[in-house]
mmCIF file of C-alpha atoms and ligand atoms in Angstrom:
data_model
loop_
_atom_site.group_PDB
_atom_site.id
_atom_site.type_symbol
_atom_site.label_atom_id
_atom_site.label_comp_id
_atom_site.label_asym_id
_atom_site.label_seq_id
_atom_site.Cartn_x
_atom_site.Cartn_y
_atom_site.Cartn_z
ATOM 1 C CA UNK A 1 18.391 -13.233 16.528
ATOM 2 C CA UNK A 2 18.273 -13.066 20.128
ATOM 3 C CA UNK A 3 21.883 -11.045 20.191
ATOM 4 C CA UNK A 4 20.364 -8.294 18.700
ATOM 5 C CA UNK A 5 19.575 -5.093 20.992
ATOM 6 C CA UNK A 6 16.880 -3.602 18.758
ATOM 7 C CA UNK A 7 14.241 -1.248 20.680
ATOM 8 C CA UNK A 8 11.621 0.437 19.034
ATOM 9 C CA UNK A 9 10.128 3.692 20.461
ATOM 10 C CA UNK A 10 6.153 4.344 19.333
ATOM 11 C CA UNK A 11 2.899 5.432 20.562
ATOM 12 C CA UNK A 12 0.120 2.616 20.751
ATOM 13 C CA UNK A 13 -1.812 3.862 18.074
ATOM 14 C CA UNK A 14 1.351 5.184 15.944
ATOM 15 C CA UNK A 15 0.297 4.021 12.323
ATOM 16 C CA UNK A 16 3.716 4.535 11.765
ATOM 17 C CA UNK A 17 5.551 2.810 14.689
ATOM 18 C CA UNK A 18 3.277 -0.004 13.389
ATOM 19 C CA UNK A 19 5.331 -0.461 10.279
ATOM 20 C CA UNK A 20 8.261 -0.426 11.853
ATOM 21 C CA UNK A 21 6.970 -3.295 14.118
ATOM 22 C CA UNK A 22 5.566 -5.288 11.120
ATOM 23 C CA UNK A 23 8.511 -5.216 8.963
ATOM 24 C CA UNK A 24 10.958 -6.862 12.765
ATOM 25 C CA UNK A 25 7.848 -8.866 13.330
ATOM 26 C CA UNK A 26 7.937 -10.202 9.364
ATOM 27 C CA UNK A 27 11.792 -10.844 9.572
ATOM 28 C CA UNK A 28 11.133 -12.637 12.663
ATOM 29 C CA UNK A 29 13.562 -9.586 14.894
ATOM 30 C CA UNK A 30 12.878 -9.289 18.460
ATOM 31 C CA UNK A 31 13.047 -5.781 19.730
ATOM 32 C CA UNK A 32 12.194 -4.175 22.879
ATOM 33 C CA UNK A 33 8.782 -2.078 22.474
ATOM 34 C CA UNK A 34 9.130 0.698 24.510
ATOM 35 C CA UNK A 35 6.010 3.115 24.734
ATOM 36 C CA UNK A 36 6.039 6.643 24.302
ATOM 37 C CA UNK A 37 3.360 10.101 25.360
ATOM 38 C CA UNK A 38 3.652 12.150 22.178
ATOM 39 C CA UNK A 39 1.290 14.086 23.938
ATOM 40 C CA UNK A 40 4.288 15.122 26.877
ATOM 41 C CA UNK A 41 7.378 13.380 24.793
ATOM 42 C CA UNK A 42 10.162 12.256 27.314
ATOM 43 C CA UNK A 43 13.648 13.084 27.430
ATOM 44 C CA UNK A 44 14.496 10.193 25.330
ATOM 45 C CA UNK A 45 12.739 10.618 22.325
ATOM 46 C CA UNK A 46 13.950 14.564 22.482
ATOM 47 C CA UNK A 47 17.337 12.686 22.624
ATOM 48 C CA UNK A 48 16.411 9.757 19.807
ATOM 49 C CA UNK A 49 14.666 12.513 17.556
ATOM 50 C CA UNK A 50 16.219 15.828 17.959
ATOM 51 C CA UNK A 51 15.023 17.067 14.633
ATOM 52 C CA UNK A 52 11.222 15.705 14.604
ATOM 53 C CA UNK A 53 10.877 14.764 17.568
ATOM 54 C CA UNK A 54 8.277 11.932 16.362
ATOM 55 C CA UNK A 55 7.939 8.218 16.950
ATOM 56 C CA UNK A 56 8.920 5.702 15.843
ATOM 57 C CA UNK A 57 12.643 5.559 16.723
ATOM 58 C CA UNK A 58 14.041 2.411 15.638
ATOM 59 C CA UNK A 59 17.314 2.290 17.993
ATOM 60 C CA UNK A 60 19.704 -0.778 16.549
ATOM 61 C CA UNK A 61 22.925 -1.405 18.861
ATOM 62 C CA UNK A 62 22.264 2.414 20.636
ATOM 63 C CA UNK A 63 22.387 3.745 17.508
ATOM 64 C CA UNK A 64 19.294 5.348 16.416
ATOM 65 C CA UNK A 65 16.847 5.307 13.216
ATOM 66 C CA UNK A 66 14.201 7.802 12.565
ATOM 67 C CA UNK A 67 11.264 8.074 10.253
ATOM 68 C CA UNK A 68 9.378 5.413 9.245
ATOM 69 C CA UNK A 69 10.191 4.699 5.427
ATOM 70 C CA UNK A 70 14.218 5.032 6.331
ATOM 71 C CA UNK A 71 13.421 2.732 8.758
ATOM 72 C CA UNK A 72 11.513 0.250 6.414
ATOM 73 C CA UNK A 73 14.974 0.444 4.318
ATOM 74 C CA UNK A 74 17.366 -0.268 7.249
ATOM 75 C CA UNK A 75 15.479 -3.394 8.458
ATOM 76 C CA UNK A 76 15.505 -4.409 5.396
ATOM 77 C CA UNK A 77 19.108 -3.705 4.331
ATOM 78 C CA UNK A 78 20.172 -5.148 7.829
ATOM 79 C CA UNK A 79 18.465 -8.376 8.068
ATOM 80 C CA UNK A 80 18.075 -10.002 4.792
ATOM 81 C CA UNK A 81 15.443 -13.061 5.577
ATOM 82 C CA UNK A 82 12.099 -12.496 4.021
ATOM 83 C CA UNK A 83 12.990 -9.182 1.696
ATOM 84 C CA UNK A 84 10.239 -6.263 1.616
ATOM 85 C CA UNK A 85 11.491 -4.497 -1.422
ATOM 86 C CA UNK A 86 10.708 -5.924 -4.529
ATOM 87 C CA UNK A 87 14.186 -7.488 -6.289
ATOM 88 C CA UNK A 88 13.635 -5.401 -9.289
ATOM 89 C CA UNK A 89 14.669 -1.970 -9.620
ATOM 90 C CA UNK A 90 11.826 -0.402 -11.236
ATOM 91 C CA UNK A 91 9.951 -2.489 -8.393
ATOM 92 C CA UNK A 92 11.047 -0.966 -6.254
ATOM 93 C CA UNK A 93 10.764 2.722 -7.359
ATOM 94 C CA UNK A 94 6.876 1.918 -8.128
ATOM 95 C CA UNK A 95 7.102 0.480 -4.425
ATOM 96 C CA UNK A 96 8.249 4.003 -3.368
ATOM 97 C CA UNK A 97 6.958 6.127 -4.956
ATOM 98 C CA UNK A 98 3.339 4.680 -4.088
ATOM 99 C CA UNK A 99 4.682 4.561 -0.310
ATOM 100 C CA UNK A 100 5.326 8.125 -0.734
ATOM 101 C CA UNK A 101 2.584 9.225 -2.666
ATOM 102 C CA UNK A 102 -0.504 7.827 -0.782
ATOM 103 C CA UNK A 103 1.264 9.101 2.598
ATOM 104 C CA UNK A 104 1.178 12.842 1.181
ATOM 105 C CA UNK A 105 -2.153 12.487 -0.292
ATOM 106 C CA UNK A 106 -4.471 10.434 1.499
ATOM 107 C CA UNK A 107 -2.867 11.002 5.152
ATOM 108 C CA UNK A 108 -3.796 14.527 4.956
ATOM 109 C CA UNK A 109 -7.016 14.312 3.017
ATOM 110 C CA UNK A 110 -8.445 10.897 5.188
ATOM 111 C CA UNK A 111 -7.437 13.087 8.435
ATOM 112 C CA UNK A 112 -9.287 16.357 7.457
ATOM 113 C CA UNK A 113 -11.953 14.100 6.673
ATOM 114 C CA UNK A 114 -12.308 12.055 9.891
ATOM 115 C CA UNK A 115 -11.792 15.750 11.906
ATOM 116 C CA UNK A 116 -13.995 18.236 9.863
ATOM 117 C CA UNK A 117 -17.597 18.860 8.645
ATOM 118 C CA UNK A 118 -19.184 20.352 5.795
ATOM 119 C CA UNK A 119 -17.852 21.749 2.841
ATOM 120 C CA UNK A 120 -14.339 20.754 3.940
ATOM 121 C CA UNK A 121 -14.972 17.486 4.968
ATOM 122 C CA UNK A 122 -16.456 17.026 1.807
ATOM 123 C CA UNK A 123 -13.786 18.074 -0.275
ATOM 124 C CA UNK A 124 -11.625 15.757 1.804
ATOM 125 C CA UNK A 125 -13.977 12.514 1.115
ATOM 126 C CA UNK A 126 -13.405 13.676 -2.810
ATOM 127 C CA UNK A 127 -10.137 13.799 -2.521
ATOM 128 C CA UNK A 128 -9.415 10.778 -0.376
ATOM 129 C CA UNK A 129 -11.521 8.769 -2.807
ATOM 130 C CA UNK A 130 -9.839 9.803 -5.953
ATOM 131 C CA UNK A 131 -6.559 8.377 -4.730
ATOM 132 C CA UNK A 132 -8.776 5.056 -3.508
ATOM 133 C CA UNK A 133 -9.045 5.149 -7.545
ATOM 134 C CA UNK A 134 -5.323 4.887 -8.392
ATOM 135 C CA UNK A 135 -4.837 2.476 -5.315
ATOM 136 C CA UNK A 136 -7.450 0.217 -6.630
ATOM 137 C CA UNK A 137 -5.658 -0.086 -10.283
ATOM 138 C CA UNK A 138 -2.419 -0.979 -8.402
ATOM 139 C CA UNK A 139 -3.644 -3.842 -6.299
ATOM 140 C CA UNK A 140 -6.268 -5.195 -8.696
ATOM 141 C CA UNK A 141 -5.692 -9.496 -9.367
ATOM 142 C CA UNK A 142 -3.416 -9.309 -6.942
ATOM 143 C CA UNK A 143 -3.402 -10.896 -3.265
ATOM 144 C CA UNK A 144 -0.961 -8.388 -1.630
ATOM 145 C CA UNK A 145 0.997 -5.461 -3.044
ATOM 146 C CA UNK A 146 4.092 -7.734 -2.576
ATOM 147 C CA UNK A 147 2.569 -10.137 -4.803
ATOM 148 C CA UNK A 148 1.814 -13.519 -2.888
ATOM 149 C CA UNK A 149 3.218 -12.313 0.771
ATOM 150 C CA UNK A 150 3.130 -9.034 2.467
ATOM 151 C CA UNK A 151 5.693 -6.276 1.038
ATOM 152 C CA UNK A 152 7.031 -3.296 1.880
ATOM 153 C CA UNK A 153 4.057 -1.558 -0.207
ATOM 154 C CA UNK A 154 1.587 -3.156 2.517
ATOM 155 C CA UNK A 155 3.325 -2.211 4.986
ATOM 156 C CA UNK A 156 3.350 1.310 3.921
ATOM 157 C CA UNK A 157 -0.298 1.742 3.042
ATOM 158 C CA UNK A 158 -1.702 -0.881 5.974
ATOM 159 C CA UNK A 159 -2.657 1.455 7.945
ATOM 160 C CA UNK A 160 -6.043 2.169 5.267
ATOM 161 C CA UNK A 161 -6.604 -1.097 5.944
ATOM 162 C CA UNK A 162 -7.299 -0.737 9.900
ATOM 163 C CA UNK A 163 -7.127 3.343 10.688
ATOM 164 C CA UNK A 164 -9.614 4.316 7.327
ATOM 165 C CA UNK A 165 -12.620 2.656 8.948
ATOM 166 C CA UNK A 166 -12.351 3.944 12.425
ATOM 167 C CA UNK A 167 -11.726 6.841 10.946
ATOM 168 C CA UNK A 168 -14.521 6.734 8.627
ATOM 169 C CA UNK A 169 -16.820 5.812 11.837
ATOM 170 C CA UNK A 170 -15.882 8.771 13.608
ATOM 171 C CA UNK A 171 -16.186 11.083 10.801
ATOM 172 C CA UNK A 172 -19.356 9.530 9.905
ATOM 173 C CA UNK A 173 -18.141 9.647 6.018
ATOM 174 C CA UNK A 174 -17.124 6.921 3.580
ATOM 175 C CA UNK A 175 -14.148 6.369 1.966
ATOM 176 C CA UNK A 176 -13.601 2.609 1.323
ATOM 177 C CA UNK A 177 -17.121 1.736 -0.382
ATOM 178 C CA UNK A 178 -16.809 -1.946 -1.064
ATOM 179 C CA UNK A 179 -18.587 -1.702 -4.286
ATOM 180 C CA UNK A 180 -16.587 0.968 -5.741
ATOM 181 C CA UNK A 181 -13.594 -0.633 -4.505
ATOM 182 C CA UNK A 182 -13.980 -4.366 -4.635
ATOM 183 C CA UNK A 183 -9.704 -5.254 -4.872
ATOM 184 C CA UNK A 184 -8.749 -2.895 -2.026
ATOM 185 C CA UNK A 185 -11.436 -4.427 -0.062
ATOM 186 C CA UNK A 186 -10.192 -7.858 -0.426
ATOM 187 C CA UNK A 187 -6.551 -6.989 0.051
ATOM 188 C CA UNK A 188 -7.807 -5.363 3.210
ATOM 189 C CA UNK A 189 -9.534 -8.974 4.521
ATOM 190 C CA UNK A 190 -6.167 -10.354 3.347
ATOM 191 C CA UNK A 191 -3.805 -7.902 5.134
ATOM 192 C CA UNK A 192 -6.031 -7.929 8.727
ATOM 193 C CA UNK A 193 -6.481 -11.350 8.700
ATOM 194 C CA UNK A 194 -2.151 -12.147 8.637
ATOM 195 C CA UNK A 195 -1.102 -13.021 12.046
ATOM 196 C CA UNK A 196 1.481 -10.834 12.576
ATOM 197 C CA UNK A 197 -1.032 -8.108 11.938
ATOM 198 C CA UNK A 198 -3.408 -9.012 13.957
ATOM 199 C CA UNK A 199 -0.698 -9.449 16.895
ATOM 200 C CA UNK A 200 0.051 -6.000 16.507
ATOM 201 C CA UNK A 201 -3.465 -4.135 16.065
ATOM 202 C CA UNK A 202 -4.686 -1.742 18.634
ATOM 203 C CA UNK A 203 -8.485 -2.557 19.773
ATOM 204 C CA UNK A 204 -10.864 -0.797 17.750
ATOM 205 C CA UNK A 205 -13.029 0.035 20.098
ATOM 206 C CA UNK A 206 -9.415 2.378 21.909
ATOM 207 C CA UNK A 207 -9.111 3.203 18.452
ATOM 208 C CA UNK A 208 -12.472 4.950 18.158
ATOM 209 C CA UNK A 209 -12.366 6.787 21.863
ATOM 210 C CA UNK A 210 -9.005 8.256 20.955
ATOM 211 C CA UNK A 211 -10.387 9.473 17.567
ATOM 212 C CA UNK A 212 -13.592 10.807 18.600
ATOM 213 C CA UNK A 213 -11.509 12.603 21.072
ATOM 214 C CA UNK A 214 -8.986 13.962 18.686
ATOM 215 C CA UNK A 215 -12.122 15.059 16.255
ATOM 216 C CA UNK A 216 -13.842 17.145 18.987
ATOM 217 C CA UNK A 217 -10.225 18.483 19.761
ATOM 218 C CA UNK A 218 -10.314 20.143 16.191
ATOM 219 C CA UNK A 219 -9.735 22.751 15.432
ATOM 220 C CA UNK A 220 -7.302 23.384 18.337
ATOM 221 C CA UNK A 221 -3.847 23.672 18.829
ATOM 222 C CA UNK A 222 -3.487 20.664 16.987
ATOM 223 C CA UNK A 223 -4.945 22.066 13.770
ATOM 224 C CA UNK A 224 -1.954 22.571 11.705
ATOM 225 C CA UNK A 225 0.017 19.471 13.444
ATOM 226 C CA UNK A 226 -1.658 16.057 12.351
ATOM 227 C CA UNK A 227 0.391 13.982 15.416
ATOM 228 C CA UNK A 228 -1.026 10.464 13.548
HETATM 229 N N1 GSH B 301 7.026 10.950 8.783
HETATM 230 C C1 GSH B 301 7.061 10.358 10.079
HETATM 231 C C2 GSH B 301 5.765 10.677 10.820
HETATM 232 C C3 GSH B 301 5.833 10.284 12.282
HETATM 233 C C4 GSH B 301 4.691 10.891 13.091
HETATM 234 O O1 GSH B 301 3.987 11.806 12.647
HETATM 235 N N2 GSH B 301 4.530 10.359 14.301
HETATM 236 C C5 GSH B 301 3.528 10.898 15.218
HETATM 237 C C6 GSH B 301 2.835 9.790 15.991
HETATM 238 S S1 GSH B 301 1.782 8.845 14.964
HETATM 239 C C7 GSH B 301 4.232 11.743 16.271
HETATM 240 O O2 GSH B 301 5.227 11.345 16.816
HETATM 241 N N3 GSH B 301 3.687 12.919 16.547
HETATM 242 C C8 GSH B 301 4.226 13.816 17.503
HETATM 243 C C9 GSH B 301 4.200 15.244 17.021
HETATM 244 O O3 GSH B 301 3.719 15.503 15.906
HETATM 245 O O4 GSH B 301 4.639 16.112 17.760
HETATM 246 C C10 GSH B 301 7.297 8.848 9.923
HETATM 247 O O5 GSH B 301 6.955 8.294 8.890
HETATM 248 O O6 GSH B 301 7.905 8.243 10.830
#
């Protein structure tokens, strides 16, 4: 694959950039990683991303990709070694809409969670552990989403598997009890402990400064624009 140019734009901590580097890393795709300060965006993501202006940016022969699940798609339309999609087409709708659905509902909730206190942050926990319900029927007897290997589904929702603790440590809540949630638990050991996972994971211990430091940054300017 080495006559690829593939480049992908992201932010360390990017739970969304990391997808993006899972699904090239799965299909065995080099790419060039190239690092990017959402915090003072450069010229070339305003140029990548004129509409969102958001990493990552999957650029493929100069031409580039935006937003993570159209991403997910495109790697996996374009290189057709280990598939992420299930074959089936009801599958894959269940795939997506799952993808979909946990991103609108537990990335907000888990967020205002981590960030808040008090009567908000408890209606957050609530509502971050009701979907933790539905997740937990999904990926019960099973080893990953995908079945026997990693899928596009844990791709798409493996960021609970390393951002939901840090976050729960920094938000001094929980979220993921292990007792209440035995299956998610052990897809969780399943899904850190692949290797091109845990090639790609930031330290946890970076993790938890930038957190704490985004929590005591709320509310701010930031309030109404979760960056991650
Ligand atoms: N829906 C987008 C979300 C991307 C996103 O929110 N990226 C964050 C970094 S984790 C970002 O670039 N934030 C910059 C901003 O909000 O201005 C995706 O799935 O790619």
């Amino acid at each position: 694959m080495g006559s690829e140019d593939v480049k992908v734009v992201s932010f360390w901590v990017s739970p969304f950039g990391k997808r993006v580097e899972w699904a090239l890393k799965l299909k065995g795709i080099e790419y060039e990683y190239i690092e990017e300060d959402i915090f003072n965006k450069s010229n070339l993501l305003l140029r990548l991303n004129p509409v969102h202006k958001k990493v990552p940016v999957l650029v493929h022969h100069h031409k580039p990709i935006v937003e993570s699940f159209i991403i997910l798609e495109y790697i996996d339309e374009t290189w057709k070694q280990y598939p992420l999609l299930p074959h089936h087409p009801h599958q894959r709708a269940l795939a997506r809409f799952w993808a979909t659905s946990v991103e609108q509902k537990l990335g907000k909730a888990g967020w205002v969670a981590m960030a808040t206190s008090g009567d908000e942050q408890e209606r957050a926990v609530k509502e971050a552990t009701e979907i933790m319900e539905k997740i937990e029927d999904e990926i019960k007897g099973k080893e990953f989403f995908g079945g026997k290997n990693v899928g596009y589904l844990d791709i798409a929702l493996g960021w609970i598997a390393h951002l939901i603790p840090v976050w729960e440590e920094v938000g001094s809540i929980q979220i993921l009890d292990p007792s209440k949630f035995p299956a998610i638990t052990s897809w969780m050991t399943n899904f850190l402990s692949h290797p091109v996972i845990q090639d790609t994971l930031p330290p946890r211990d970076k993790m938890l400064v930038y957190y704490h430091n985004r929590k005591n940054n709320w509310p701010s300017a930031f309030r109404n624009s979760v960056k991650d």
